[in-house]
Coordinates of C-alpha atoms in Angstrom, one line a residue:
M1 CA 16.6 14.6 35.5
P2 CA 15.4 16.7 32.6
K3 CA 13.5 19.9 33.5
T4 CA 11.4 22.6 31.8
N5 CA 11.4 26.3 32.7
F6 CA 8.1 27.4 34.2
K7 CA 7.1 31.1 34.4
P8 CA 7.9 32.5 37.9
G9 CA 5.1 31.6 40.4
N10 CA 4.3 29.8 43.6
M11 CA 5.7 26.4 43.2
L12 CA 6.8 25.9 46.9
Y13 CA 4.9 22.8 47.7
P14 CA 3.6 21.1 49.8
V15 CA 2.2 23.8 52.1
P16 CA -0.2 23.6 55.1
A17 CA -3.9 23.8 54.4
V18 CA -5.3 25.3 57.6
L19 CA -8.7 26.5 58.7
V20 CA -8.5 30.1 60.0
S21 CA -11.4 31.1 62.3
C22 CA -12.1 34.8 62.9
G23 CA -14.8 37.1 64.3
D24 CA -16.5 36.8 67.7
I25 CA -17.7 33.5 69.2
N26 CA -20.6 35.4 70.8
N27 CA -21.7 37.2 67.7
F28 CA -20.6 36.5 64.1
S29 CA -17.7 34.3 63.2
N30 CA -16.4 32.8 60.0
I31 CA -13.8 30.3 58.7
I32 CA -11.5 30.7 55.8
T33 CA -9.1 28.1 54.3
V34 CA -5.5 29.4 54.0
A35 CA -2.5 27.8 52.3
W36 CA -0.2 30.8 52.4
T37 CA 0.8 30.5 56.0
G38 CA 3.9 29.7 58.0
T39 CA 6.3 30.2 60.9
I40 CA 8.2 33.5 61.2
C41 CA 10.0 33.3 64.5
T42 CA 10.5 31.0 67.4
N43 CA 11.2 33.5 70.2
P44 CA 8.8 35.3 70.4
P45 CA 6.5 32.8 68.6
M46 CA 5.2 34.4 65.5
L47 CA 3.5 33.3 62.3
Y48 CA 1.7 34.7 59.3
I49 CA -1.3 34.2 57.0
S50 CA -1.6 35.9 53.6
V51 CA -5.2 36.7 52.5
R52 CA -6.6 38.4 49.4
P53 CA -8.3 41.7 50.4
E54 CA -11.5 40.7 48.5
R55 CA -12.0 37.7 50.7
F56 CA -14.8 38.1 53.3
S57 CA -12.6 37.2 56.2
Y58 CA -10.0 39.8 55.3
D59 CA -12.0 42.7 56.8
I60 CA -13.0 40.7 59.8
I61 CA -9.3 39.9 60.7
K62 CA -8.2 43.5 59.9
K63 CA -10.9 44.9 62.1
T64 CA -10.5 42.6 65.1
G65 CA -6.7 42.1 64.8
E66 CA -7.0 38.4 65.7
F67 CA -7.6 34.9 64.4
V68 CA -7.1 31.2 65.2
I69 CA -5.2 28.8 62.9
N70 CA -6.7 25.3 63.2
L71 CA -4.7 22.4 61.8
T72 CA -6.5 20.1 59.4
T73 CA -6.7 16.3 59.1
E74 CA -8.1 13.8 56.7
K75 CA -11.4 13.9 58.5
L76 CA -11.5 17.7 58.0
A77 CA -10.5 17.5 54.2
Y78 CA -14.1 18.2 53.0
A79 CA -14.4 21.2 55.4
T80 CA -11.0 22.5 54.4
D81 CA -12.0 22.6 50.8
F82 CA -15.5 23.9 51.4
C83 CA -14.3 26.8 53.5
G84 CA -11.9 27.8 50.8
V85 CA -14.4 27.8 47.9
R86 CA -17.5 29.2 49.7
S87 CA -17.9 32.7 51.0
G88 CA -19.0 33.5 54.5
R89 CA -21.0 36.4 53.0
D90 CA -23.8 33.9 52.2
T91 CA -22.9 30.6 53.9
D92 CA -22.7 29.6 57.5
K93 CA -19.6 27.4 57.2
W94 CA -19.9 26.2 60.8
K95 CA -23.3 24.8 60.1
S96 CA -22.6 23.5 56.6
C97 CA -19.4 21.6 57.7
H98 CA -20.8 20.5 61.1
L99 CA -18.0 22.2 62.9
T100 CA -18.1 23.1 66.6
K101 CA -17.2 26.4 68.1
E102 CA -14.9 26.3 71.1
K103 CA -13.9 29.2 73.3
A104 CA -10.4 30.4 73.1
D105 CA -8.3 31.8 75.9
T106 CA -6.8 35.0 74.5
V107 CA -8.9 35.9 71.5
Q108 CA -12.6 36.5 70.9
C109 CA -12.8 34.3 67.8
P110 CA -13.8 30.7 68.3
M111 CA -11.5 27.7 67.8
I112 CA -12.6 24.6 65.9
K113 CA -13.1 21.8 68.3
E114 CA -12.6 19.1 65.7
A115 CA -9.1 20.3 64.9
P116 CA -6.2 18.6 66.8
V117 CA -4.3 21.9 67.2
N118 CA -5.6 25.4 67.6
I119 CA -3.2 28.4 67.5
E120 CA -4.5 31.7 68.9
C121 CA -2.9 34.8 67.2
H122 CA -2.9 38.6 67.6
V123 CA -2.0 40.6 64.5
T124 CA 1.0 42.9 65.0
E125 CA 1.4 44.1 61.4
I126 CA -0.2 43.9 58.0
K127 CA 2.0 44.0 54.9
E128 CA 0.2 44.9 51.7
L129 CA 2.3 42.9 49.2
G130 CA 0.2 42.6 46.0
S131 CA -2.5 40.0 45.4
H132 CA -2.3 39.0 49.1
H133 CA -1.8 41.0 52.3
M134 CA 0.3 39.3 55.0
F135 CA -1.1 39.4 58.6
I136 CA 2.0 39.0 60.8
A137 CA 0.9 37.8 64.3
D138 CA 2.1 36.8 67.7
V139 CA 1.1 33.4 68.9
T140 CA -0.7 33.9 72.2
A141 CA -1.9 30.4 73.0
V142 CA -1.7 26.9 71.6
H143 CA -4.2 24.1 72.3
A144 CA -3.4 20.4 71.5
G145 CA -5.8 17.4 71.7
T146 CA -5.2 15.5 74.8
E147 CA -5.9 12.2 73.1
Y148 CA -2.6 12.6 71.2
I149 CA -0.5 13.3 74.4
D150 CA 1.1 10.3 76.0
K151 CA 1.9 9.7 79.7
N152 CA 5.3 11.4 79.3
N153 CA 3.5 14.5 78.1
K154 CA 4.8 14.1 74.5
F155 CA 2.5 15.3 71.8
H156 CA 2.2 12.8 68.9
L157 CA 1.2 15.1 66.1
E158 CA 1.9 12.3 63.6
Q159 CA -1.1 10.4 64.9
T160 CA -3.5 13.1 63.9
N161 CA -3.5 12.4 60.1
L162 CA -2.6 15.9 59.0
I163 CA -3.2 17.0 55.4
A164 CA -1.2 19.3 53.2
Y165 CA -1.9 21.1 49.9
S166 CA 0.2 20.6 46.8
H167 CA -0.5 22.1 43.4
G168 CA -4.3 21.9 43.5
S169 CA -4.7 18.7 45.6
Y170 CA -4.9 17.7 49.3
F171 CA -2.6 15.0 50.5
A172 CA -2.5 13.0 53.7
L173 CA 1.0 13.2 55.2
G174 CA 2.7 9.9 54.6
K175 CA 5.2 7.7 56.5
Q176 CA 8.1 9.2 58.4
A177 CA 11.2 9.7 56.3
G178 CA 13.5 10.7 59.2
T179 CA 13.7 12.7 62.4
F180 CA 15.5 16.0 63.1
G181 CA 19.2 15.3 63.2
F182 CA 19.1 11.7 62.0
S183 CA 21.6 12.5 59.2
V184 CA 24.4 13.0 61.8
K185 CA 23.6 10.3 64.3
K186 CA 26.0 7.4 64.5
G187 CA 25.1 4.4 62.5
T188 CA 22.6 6.1 60.2
Q189 CA 24.9 7.9 57.8
T190 CA 26.2 4.8 55.9
K191 CA 22.8 3.1 56.0
H192 CA 20.9 6.0 54.3
R193 CA 23.7 6.8 51.8
K194 CA 23.5 3.3 50.4
K195 CA 19.8 3.7 49.5

């Protein structure tokens, strides 16, 4: 296919659009939408979020050294956008988005009850990289909605209607295109190559 050369920039899409809660459940807490986030390591479990220093939540996370990543769904699309374009300096995002604070196990900041997955994190390092600073964190607890766990204790994340962010828009994740390792399973190689 023909291509044009764009200037260097962030064109790695789609990316998760997550709601990051920070602060103290008993005092002040805030929510920020983050798209620059991802997995760093499996063992120990680690991830990162990158935040602009001028964002209101930046100082909160830097001071407390903890945050919660809350996965987002189609039902949370409005809140996901709102928490990314409004500042906690002058807006109570919990109230404005009708979100419910839920107590975490290992951090003081609240989890978002409406999210299907909540990932508690302790910051281990902050890398000042330029426009964004990267908070590298250990995962200290994960909470998953029991309504998506079957009788065999399998978590069906695909049933939660997760959303992703791509080049200025939010998208609901679509139909399954394969499973891990399907390209080397017997009987699937020829079938998929013919398509």
